[in-house]
Coordinates of C-alpha atoms and ligand atoms in Angstrom, one line a residue:
M760 CA -25.7 -31.9 18.6
N761 CA -25.2 -35.2 16.3
T762 CA -21.9 -37.4 17.8
N763 CA -20.6 -40.5 15.9
S764 CA -20.0 -44.0 17.5
S765 CA -17.2 -43.3 18.6
G766 CA -18.5 -40.4 20.6
M767 CA -16.7 -37.9 18.7
M768 CA -18.4 -34.6 17.5
A769 CA -20.1 -34.9 13.5
L770 CA -17.8 -32.2 11.9
A771 CA -21.1 -32.3 9.1
P772 CA -22.0 -28.8 8.9
N773 CA -24.5 -27.5 10.6
T774 CA -27.5 -26.7 8.8
S775 CA -30.0 -25.9 11.5
N776 CA -30.4 -22.5 13.3
K777 CA -28.8 -23.1 16.1
R778 CA -25.3 -22.6 16.4
E779 CA -22.2 -25.7 17.0
T780 CA -21.0 -25.1 20.8
V781 CA -17.4 -23.8 20.0
C782 CA -14.3 -24.3 22.8
I783 CA -11.8 -21.5 23.3
F784 CA -8.5 -22.4 25.0
G785 CA -7.3 -19.5 27.2
T786 CA -9.6 -17.4 29.2
G787 CA -7.0 -14.3 28.2
D788 CA -7.4 -10.7 26.4
F789 CA -8.2 -12.4 23.1
G790 CA -10.3 -15.4 24.4
R791 CA -13.0 -13.7 26.4
A792 CA -13.4 -10.5 23.5
L793 CA -14.1 -13.8 20.9
G794 CA -16.1 -15.5 22.7
H795 CA -17.8 -11.9 24.2
K796 CA -18.5 -12.0 19.8
M797 CA -19.4 -15.4 19.0
I798 CA -22.2 -15.1 21.8
Q799 CA -23.5 -11.9 20.8
C800 CA -23.8 -14.4 17.0
G801 CA -25.3 -17.0 18.5
Y802 CA -22.5 -19.5 19.5
P803 CA -22.9 -21.5 22.9
V804 CA -19.1 -21.2 24.3
V805 CA -16.8 -23.0 26.5
Y806 CA -13.8 -22.4 27.9
G807 CA -10.2 -24.5 28.7
S808 CA -8.3 -22.9 31.4
R809 CA -6.6 -23.6 33.4
S810 CA -8.6 -21.9 36.4
T811 CA -12.2 -23.1 35.9
Q812 CA -13.3 -20.3 38.6
I813 CA -15.9 -18.1 36.5
S814 CA -14.4 -14.1 36.8
N815 CA -16.4 -11.6 36.5
L816 CA -14.3 -10.5 33.2
I817 CA -16.0 -13.6 31.8
P818 CA -18.6 -13.4 28.9
K819 CA -21.2 -14.4 31.2
D820 CA -22.8 -16.9 29.2
A821 CA -19.9 -19.0 29.2
E822 CA -19.0 -21.8 30.7
V823 CA -15.4 -22.4 32.4
L824 CA -14.4 -26.3 32.6
S825 CA -10.8 -28.2 32.4
H826 CA -9.3 -28.0 28.9
A827 CA -10.0 -32.2 28.8
E828 CA -13.9 -31.2 29.4
A829 CA -14.3 -28.1 27.6
A830 CA -12.2 -29.9 24.5
Q831 CA -14.8 -33.4 24.7
K832 CA -18.3 -30.3 24.5
A833 CA -16.8 -28.9 21.1
A834 CA -15.3 -30.1 17.4
I835 CA -13.7 -27.3 17.0
I836 CA -11.4 -25.9 19.9
I837 CA -9.5 -22.2 19.5
I838 CA -6.5 -22.0 21.2
A839 CA -6.3 -18.6 22.5
I840 CA -2.8 -19.2 24.2
Q841 CA 0.9 -17.9 23.2
R842 CA 3.0 -20.1 21.1
Q843 CA 5.4 -20.9 24.2
H844 CA 3.2 -22.4 26.3
Y845 CA 1.2 -25.0 22.9
N846 CA 3.3 -27.9 25.3
F847 CA 0.8 -28.3 27.4
L848 CA -1.5 -29.9 25.0
T849 CA 0.3 -32.9 24.4
P850 CA -1.1 -35.0 26.9
L851 CA -4.6 -33.9 25.4
A852 CA -3.7 -35.1 22.0
E853 CA -6.7 -38.1 22.7
I854 CA -8.8 -36.0 23.5
L855 CA -8.7 -33.4 20.4
H856 CA -7.9 -36.6 18.0
G857 CA -9.8 -35.9 15.1
K858 CA -11.3 -32.1 16.4
V859 CA -10.5 -28.9 14.7
V860 CA -8.0 -26.8 16.4
V861 CA -7.4 -23.1 15.5
D862 CA -4.2 -21.6 15.9
I863 CA -4.7 -17.4 15.7
S864 CA -1.8 -16.8 17.5
N865 CA 1.2 -14.3 16.4
N866 CA 4.6 -13.6 17.3
L867 CA 7.0 -10.5 18.7
K868 CA 9.5 -10.5 15.1
L869 CA 9.3 -11.9 11.7
N870 CA 10.1 -15.4 11.3
Q871 CA 10.9 -15.8 14.6
Y872 CA 10.9 -19.5 14.4
P873 CA 11.6 -21.9 12.1
E874 CA 8.6 -23.1 11.5
S875 CA 5.2 -21.2 11.7
N876 CA 3.4 -21.2 15.3
A877 CA 0.5 -23.1 13.1
E878 CA 2.6 -26.1 11.8
Y879 CA 3.8 -26.4 15.1
L880 CA 0.8 -26.4 16.7
A881 CA 0.0 -29.7 13.6
Q882 CA 3.1 -31.2 14.7
L883 CA 2.6 -31.5 18.7
L884 CA -1.7 -33.0 17.5
P885 CA -1.0 -34.6 14.5
G886 CA -4.4 -36.4 15.0
T887 CA -5.9 -33.0 14.7
R888 CA -7.2 -30.6 11.7
V889 CA -5.0 -27.5 12.0
V890 CA -6.6 -24.2 10.8
K891 CA -4.5 -20.9 10.8
A892 CA -6.8 -17.8 11.7
F893 CA -8.3 -14.6 13.0
N894 CA -4.4 -13.9 14.2
T895 CA -5.1 -10.3 12.0
V896 CA -8.1 -9.0 13.9
S897 CA -7.5 -7.5 17.2
A898 CA -8.9 -7.9 20.6
W899 CA -10.0 -4.9 20.9
A900 CA -11.3 -4.5 17.9
L901 CA -13.1 -7.6 18.4
Q902 CA -14.4 -5.9 21.8
S903 CA -15.2 -2.5 20.8
G904 CA -16.7 -3.6 17.5
A905 CA -14.1 -1.5 15.6
L906 CA -13.4 -3.8 12.5
D907 CA -14.0 -2.0 10.1
A908 CA -9.9 -1.7 9.2
S909 CA -9.7 -5.4 10.5
R910 CA -13.0 -6.9 8.3
Q911 CA -10.5 -9.3 6.6
V912 CA -9.5 -13.3 7.9
F913 CA -7.1 -14.4 7.0
V914 CA -7.5 -18.8 6.7
C915 CA -4.9 -21.3 5.7
G916 CA -5.2 -25.0 6.8
D917 CA -4.2 -28.0 4.8
D918 CA -8.4 -29.9 5.7
M919 CA -10.9 -28.4 3.3
D920 CA -13.6 -29.4 5.3
A921 CA -11.9 -27.7 8.5
K922 CA -11.2 -24.3 6.6
Q923 CA -14.9 -24.1 5.8
M924 CA -16.3 -24.3 9.0
V925 CA -13.8 -21.8 10.3
M926 CA -14.7 -19.8 7.6
N927 CA -18.2 -20.5 8.2
I928 CA -17.9 -19.3 12.0
V929 CA -15.6 -15.8 10.5
R930 CA -18.4 -15.4 8.4
A931 CA -21.1 -15.5 11.5
L932 CA -19.9 -13.0 12.9
G933 CA -19.9 -10.2 10.0
L934 CA -16.1 -10.4 9.0
T935 CA -14.4 -11.5 5.4
P936 CA -12.5 -15.0 5.5
L937 CA -9.6 -15.6 2.6
D938 CA -8.1 -18.6 2.0
Q939 CA -5.2 -18.4 1.9
G940 CA -4.6 -22.0 1.2
S941 CA -2.8 -25.0 3.0
L942 CA -1.0 -24.4 6.5
L943 CA 2.3 -23.0 4.3
A944 CA 0.9 -20.1 3.5
A945 CA 0.6 -19.8 7.8
Q946 CA 4.0 -18.3 8.1
E947 CA 3.3 -15.7 6.3
I948 CA 0.1 -14.7 7.9
E949 CA 1.6 -14.4 11.2
N950 CA 4.1 -12.4 9.7
Y951 CA 2.0 -9.8 8.4
P952 CA 0.1 -7.8 11.7
L953 CA 4.1 -7.6 12.3
Q954 CA 4.7 -5.2 9.3
L955 CA 4.3 -1.9 10.0
F956 CA 3.0 -0.1 5.7
P957 CA 5.0 -2.5 3.9
M958 CA 4.5 -1.1 0.8
W959 CA 4.6 2.4 2.1
K960 CA 8.0 2.9 3.6
F961 CA 9.5 3.6 0.3
P962 CA 7.9 5.8 -0.8
V963 CA 7.6 7.5 2.0
F964 CA 10.9 8.0 3.0
L965 CA 12.2 8.9 -1.2
S966 CA 9.6 11.1 -1.2
L967 CA 10.7 12.6 2.4
G968 CA 14.4 12.4 1.1
L969 CA 13.4 13.7 -2.4
T970 CA 11.3 17.2 -0.2
V971 CA 13.9 17.4 2.0
F972 CA 17.1 17.7 -0.8
F973 CA 14.4 20.5 -2.7
F974 CA 13.7 22.6 0.0
F975 CA 17.6 23.1 0.9
Y976 CA 18.0 23.0 -3.4
C977 CA 15.0 26.2 -3.5
L978 CA 16.4 27.8 -0.1
A979 CA 19.4 28.2 -1.4
L980 CA 18.6 29.2 -4.7
D981 CA 15.6 31.6 -3.9
V982 CA 16.4 33.1 -0.8
I983 CA 20.3 32.8 0.1
Y984 CA 21.1 34.0 -3.5
T985 CA 19.2 36.6 -3.6
Y986 CA 20.2 38.0 -0.8
V987 CA 23.9 37.5 -0.9
Y988 CA 23.8 38.6 -4.6
E989 CA 20.4 40.9 -5.0
N990 CA 20.8 42.2 -1.2
K991 CA 16.7 41.0 -0.4
N992 CA 14.3 39.5 1.9
F993 CA 12.8 36.3 0.4
S994 CA 12.8 34.4 3.5
F995 CA 8.5 34.2 3.2
F996 CA 9.3 32.3 0.2
I997 CA 9.5 29.9 2.9
A998 CA 5.7 29.3 3.1
I999 CA 4.0 28.9 -0.4
T1000 CA 6.2 29.5 -2.5
I1001 CA 8.8 27.2 -2.2
P1002 CA 6.2 24.8 -1.7
N1003 CA 4.7 25.3 -4.8
R1004 CA 7.9 24.8 -6.5
I1005 CA 8.3 21.2 -4.8
C1006 CA 4.8 19.8 -4.3
P1007 CA 4.9 19.9 -8.7
V1008 CA 7.8 19.5 -8.6
M1009 CA 7.4 15.5 -6.3
A1010 CA 4.6 15.1 -8.0
L1011 CA 6.0 14.7 -11.5
I1012 CA 9.2 12.9 -11.0
L1013 CA 7.1 10.2 -8.5
L1014 CA 4.7 10.1 -11.0
G1015 CA 7.7 9.7 -13.7
L1016 CA 9.1 6.7 -10.8
V1017 CA 5.8 4.6 -11.9
Y1018 CA 5.9 3.9 -14.8
L1019 CA 10.1 4.2 -14.9
P1020 CA 9.7 0.3 -13.2
G1021 CA 7.4 -0.1 -16.4
V1022 CA 9.5 0.2 -18.9
L1023 CA 13.0 -0.9 -17.2
A1024 CA 11.5 -4.4 -16.4
A1025 CA 10.4 -3.5 -20.9
I1026 CA 14.0 -3.5 -21.6
I1027 CA 15.1 -6.5 -18.8
Q1028 CA 13.0 -8.4 -20.8
L1029 CA 14.0 -7.6 -24.7
Y1030 CA 17.5 -7.7 -23.6
R1031 CA 17.7 -11.0 -21.7
G1032 CA 15.0 -12.3 -24.4
T1033 CA 12.3 -14.4 -22.5
K1034 CA 9.8 -13.6 -19.7
Y1035 CA 11.1 -16.6 -17.6
H1036 CA 13.6 -15.3 -15.9
R1037 CA 12.9 -13.1 -12.1
F1038 CA 13.6 -9.3 -12.5
P1039 CA 16.5 -8.4 -10.0
D1040 CA 14.9 -7.6 -6.3
W1041 CA 15.4 -4.1 -5.9
L1042 CA 12.9 -3.6 -9.3
D1043 CA 10.4 -6.4 -7.5
K1044 CA 9.9 -4.6 -4.8
W1045 CA 10.1 -1.3 -6.6
M1046 CA 7.1 -2.1 -9.2
L1047 CA 4.8 -3.5 -5.6
C1048 CA 4.8 -0.1 -4.4
R1049 CA 4.3 1.9 -8.0
K1050 CA 0.5 2.1 -6.3
Q1051 CA 1.7 4.3 -3.5
L1052 CA 4.4 6.1 -4.8
G1053 CA 1.4 7.4 -7.4
L1054 CA -0.8 8.4 -4.9
I1055 CA 2.3 10.1 -3.1
A1056 CA 2.0 11.9 -6.6
L1057 CA -1.3 12.7 -6.8
A1058 CA -1.2 13.9 -2.6
F1059 CA 1.2 16.8 -4.0
A1060 CA -0.2 17.2 -7.0
S1061 CA -3.2 17.8 -4.8
L1062 CA -1.5 20.4 -3.0
H1063 CA 0.1 22.1 -5.7
A1064 CA -3.5 23.0 -6.8
V1065 CA -5.0 24.1 -3.6
F1066 CA -1.7 26.6 -3.4
T1067 CA -1.8 28.2 -7.1
L1068 CA -5.5 28.8 -6.3
A1069 CA -4.8 30.5 -3.2
S1070 CA -2.0 32.2 -5.0
P1071 CA -4.0 35.4 -5.6
L1072 CA -4.6 35.9 -2.1
R1073 CA -1.2 36.8 -1.2
S1074 CA 0.1 39.9 -0.5
F1075 CA 3.5 39.7 -2.2
V1076 CA 1.3 38.8 -5.1
K1077 CA -0.9 41.7 -4.7
W1078 CA 1.6 44.0 -4.5
R1079 CA 4.0 42.7 -7.4
T1080 CA 0.8 43.4 -9.6
G1081 CA -0.6 46.8 -7.8
K1082 CA 3.0 48.0 -8.5
A1083 CA 2.9 46.8 -12.5
I1084 CA -0.7 48.8 -13.1
I1085 CA 1.2 51.5 -11.0
S1086 CA 4.1 52.3 -13.3
Q1087 CA 2.2 51.6 -15.9
A1088 CA -0.2 54.8 -14.9
L1089 CA 3.1 56.6 -14.4
N1090 CA 4.1 56.1 -17.7
N1091 CA 1.1 56.8 -19.2
K1092 CA 1.4 53.5 -21.3
T1093 CA -0.4 50.5 -21.6
E1094 CA 1.7 47.4 -22.0
P1095 CA 0.4 45.3 -25.1
L1096 CA -1.3 42.4 -24.5
D1097 CA 1.5 39.5 -25.8
T1098 CA -0.9 36.9 -27.6
T1099 CA 2.1 34.5 -27.1
S1100 CA 2.3 35.1 -23.7
A1101 CA -1.8 34.3 -23.5
W1102 CA -0.7 31.7 -25.7
L1103 CA 1.3 30.1 -23.4
S1104 CA -0.2 31.4 -19.8
D1105 CA -3.9 29.8 -21.0
S1106 CA -2.4 26.0 -22.1
Y1107 CA 0.0 25.7 -19.1
L1108 CA -3.3 25.9 -17.4
A1109 CA -5.3 23.5 -19.2
L1110 CA -2.4 21.4 -19.6
G1111 CA -2.6 21.9 -15.8
I1112 CA -5.7 21.3 -15.2
L1113 CA -6.2 18.1 -18.0
G1114 CA -3.3 16.4 -16.5
F1115 CA -4.7 16.3 -12.9
F1116 CA -8.4 16.0 -14.0
F1117 CA -7.0 12.9 -15.6
F1118 CA -4.3 12.4 -11.9
V1119 CA -7.4 12.1 -9.7
L1120 CA -9.1 9.7 -12.4
V1121 CA -6.1 7.6 -12.4
G1122 CA -5.6 8.0 -8.2
I1123 CA -9.2 7.2 -7.7
T1124 CA -9.4 3.4 -10.2
S1125 CA -6.1 2.5 -7.8
L1126 CA -8.9 1.9 -4.8
P1127 CA -9.8 -1.5 -3.8
S1128 CA -12.7 -0.2 -3.4
V1129 CA -12.8 1.0 -7.4
S1130 CA -10.7 -1.5 -8.7
N1131 CA -13.0 -4.4 -7.4
S1132 CA -15.4 -3.1 -9.5
V1133 CA -13.8 -3.2 -13.0
N1134 CA -12.4 -5.6 -15.0
W1135 CA -8.6 -6.2 -15.4
R1136 CA -8.9 -5.2 -18.6
E1137 CA -11.0 -1.6 -17.5
F1138 CA -8.3 -1.6 -14.7
R1139 CA -4.9 -2.0 -17.2
F1140 CA -6.9 1.1 -19.8
V1141 CA -7.4 3.3 -16.8
Q1142 CA -3.5 2.5 -15.2
S1143 CA -1.3 1.8 -18.0
K1144 CA -3.0 4.5 -20.9
L1145 CA -4.9 7.0 -19.0
G1146 CA -1.4 7.0 -16.9
Y1147 CA 1.2 7.7 -19.1
L1148 CA -1.1 10.1 -20.8
T1149 CA -1.8 12.0 -17.4
L1150 CA 2.4 11.6 -17.7
I1151 CA 2.1 13.5 -20.3
L1152 CA 0.2 16.6 -19.4
C1153 CA 2.1 17.0 -16.6
T1154 CA 5.2 16.8 -18.3
A1155 CA 4.3 19.7 -20.9
H1156 CA 2.3 21.4 -17.9
T1157 CA 6.3 21.3 -16.6
L1158 CA 7.6 22.2 -19.8
V1159 CA 5.5 25.2 -21.3
Y1160 CA 5.6 26.5 -17.9
G1161 CA 9.9 26.0 -17.0
G1162 CA 10.4 25.5 -20.4
K1163 CA 12.1 29.5 -21.0
W1164 CA 14.5 28.6 -18.2
F1165 CA 16.4 26.5 -20.1
L1166 CA 17.8 29.2 -22.2
S1167 CA 18.3 31.5 -19.4
P1168 CA 21.6 32.3 -18.1
S1169 CA 20.0 34.1 -15.3
A1170 CA 18.2 30.3 -14.4
Y1171 CA 21.5 29.0 -13.7
R1172 CA 22.3 30.3 -10.3
W1173 CA 25.7 29.5 -8.5
Y1174 CA 25.3 26.9 -11.7
L1175 CA 23.1 25.2 -10.5
P1176 CA 19.4 24.7 -13.0
N1177 CA 16.9 25.4 -11.6
I1178 CA 14.2 23.5 -9.9
Y1179 CA 11.8 22.7 -12.7
M1180 CA 14.9 21.2 -15.1
L1181 CA 15.3 18.9 -12.4
S1182 CA 12.0 17.8 -12.8
L1183 CA 11.6 16.8 -16.1
V1184 CA 14.8 14.2 -15.6
V1185 CA 12.8 11.1 -15.0
P1186 CA 9.2 12.1 -17.2
C1187 CA 11.0 13.3 -20.0
A1188 CA 13.3 9.5 -20.1
V1189 CA 10.3 7.4 -19.3
L1190 CA 8.3 9.0 -22.1
V1191 CA 10.9 8.5 -24.5
V1192 CA 11.9 5.1 -23.7
K1193 CA 8.4 4.7 -24.0
F1194 CA 8.8 6.4 -27.7
V1195 CA 11.0 4.2 -28.6
L1196 CA 9.1 1.0 -27.0
I1197 CA 5.7 1.8 -28.7
F1198 CA 7.1 1.1 -32.9
P1199 CA 6.4 -1.5 -34.1
C1200 CA 9.9 -3.5 -34.4
V1201 CA 10.5 -3.2 -30.7
D1202 CA 7.3 -3.6 -29.8
K1203 CA 6.2 -7.1 -31.9
P1204 CA 9.2 -9.0 -30.1
L1205 CA 8.4 -7.9 -26.2
T1206 CA 5.1 -8.5 -26.8
Q1207 CA 6.1 -11.7 -27.7
I1208 CA 7.5 -11.7 -25.4
R1209 CA 5.4 -11.7 -23.1
Q1210 CA 3.3 -14.1 -24.6
G1211 CA 5.7 -16.6 -23.3
W1212 CA 8.6 -16.7 -26.8
E1213 CA 11.8 -17.3 -26.0
R1214 CA 14.7 -16.7 -28.0
N1215 CA 17.2 -19.3 -27.1
P1216 CA 14.6 -22.0 -25.2
K1217 CA 16.3 -23.6 -22.6
H1218 CA 13.8 -26.8 -23.4
S1219 CA 14.5 -26.8 -27.3
E1220 CA 14.4 -30.5 -28.4
Ligands
LIG1888 P1 -3.0 -12.8 27.5 O1 -4.2 -11.8 27.9 O2 -2.3 -13.3 27.8 O3 -4.0 -14.3 27.4 C1 -3.3 -15.6 26.8 C2 -4.0 -17.2 27.9 O4 -3.3 -18.2 27.9 C3 -4.4 -17.0 29.5 O5 -5.4 -15.9 30.4 C4 -4.1 -18.4 30.1 O6 -5.2 -18.8 30.6 C5 -3.9 -19.0 29.2 N1 -2.0 -19.1 29.2 C6 -1.1 -18.6 29.9 N2 0.3 -19.2 30.5 C7 -0.8 -20.5 30.2 C8 0.3 -21.9 30.3 N3 1.4 -22.0 30.5 N4 -0.5 -22.9 30.1 C9 -0.9 -22.7 29.7 N5 -2.5 -22.3 29.6 C10 -2.0 -20.5 30.1 O7 -3.2 -13.2 25.9 P2 -3.7 -12.7 24.5 O8 -4.0 -11.6 24.0 O9 -5.4 -13.3 24.9 O10 -3.3 -13.7 23.1 C11 -3.9 -15.2 23.3 C12 -3.2 -15.6 21.5 O11 -4.0 -14.7 20.7 C13 -1.7 -15.4 22.2 O12 -0.4 -16.0 20.7 C14 -1.6 -14.2 21.2 O13 -0.7 -13.8 20.1 C15 -3.2 -14.2 20.3 N6 -3.5 -13.0 19.6 C16 -3.9 -12.0 20.3 C17 -4.3 -11.0 19.9 C18 -5.0 -9.5 20.5 O14 -5.3 -8.8 20.7 N7 -5.2 -10.0 22.2 C19 -5.1 -10.8 18.5 C20 -4.5 -11.5 17.7 C21 -3.7 -12.6 18.2 P3 -6.2 -19.1 31.4 O15 -5.9 -18.1 32.5 O16 -7.2 -19.6 31.1 O17 -5.6 -21.1 31.7

């Protein structure tokens, strides 16, 4: 390894095959797992520890020295120690001067400290080049090799060369470094592992809430009502009939909710006459979880398809079909083919199949592995144009099926509308507003606003 005139390690990237020694402070779970992986990848590892006694837990080819001795052996020092113990580093400031110090720490709570751990480390050791990395990878994943879900390593730091050196190590370990910019990004990177499916929370809770609501709605109208007024026991509807009513309704409502924030945003921009005002917080958050809403909608649509395909196997359906045939046989009369009904039922099925096909296409394109292989224009085309086509087809599918209920008084049990009518409110509202928005007299100013034009520019001369 090269040393410069002041006896300090040269930080130039190593072009030979031999890897540079890496120093890890702390022989705890993460320090050991990272050291083990680094040794596997050809890096000489030296540990800085409070105790220099070799334990059999420590990777066998690693050296264990005092913090000061270990730091002198490497240009990169990884601090695998909790933030609350960072004070012990202050006396080492001189030895660490000019070195790359990697902060890998996490906290127990979101925004636990006023500044990020990495910024705190940079304040404690002002002469060092602090880089934040590795905090999103777990010791267990490093050791067991189960890195599939956590291959991405967020890296940030103020010194480009230092960051580059750390990113080279990340790559050498078979992980993917993602440059997040300066050390200011550290707080966000530290909060990341503490978040539990942040974008899924709202869509999941909303779906659960709506599913429970529609379940009791159907239970009341399809099971309790028929029991009370017709003395029929349809409690078995709970197994397939009710789920197969809820699934398409949920799929359609959630699909409508994917496109509703877009039209609301357009209305807000038209009203304000500018795009340079922030949307309300709730709308921002809603827009960010549209993909998750869409994927949950697709899951409901898939369940609906499976339930529908399984319908002919149901004994209730077999009994009803048999009953109709026997009644025709007993009356010695064949019902004539009603071509209007045949048209309606075929159109209903065709619209459903096409709607489901495009639904799957839009859903697949939103997956990162697929969206990464299309350009921005193609992605927008699929998500917006084909997405709206899906919404139109699925709304038409529901209208053809449930349209007859609108005028039928028997559909209003206990004066409540049928579940199909409820499912049409959001998608129809979205489609009507979208239809208005594509009129040239509305579309033209909206396009201008989105290109930066302002009705009342603030900075006009
Ligand atoms: P750990 O098993 O508790 O190890 C921490 C190490 O810090 C100890 O083994 C000890 O090493 C050293 N240490 C403890 N008290 C000290 C003190 N007063 N002064 C100096 N050194 C002290 O913790 P860990 O799980 O390895 O986590 C270490 C850091 O990695 C934490 O900041 C954590 O947030 C981060 N991290 C952990 C994981 C993970 O999966 N575990 C994942 C990402 C990030 P010596 O006995 O050798 O001195």
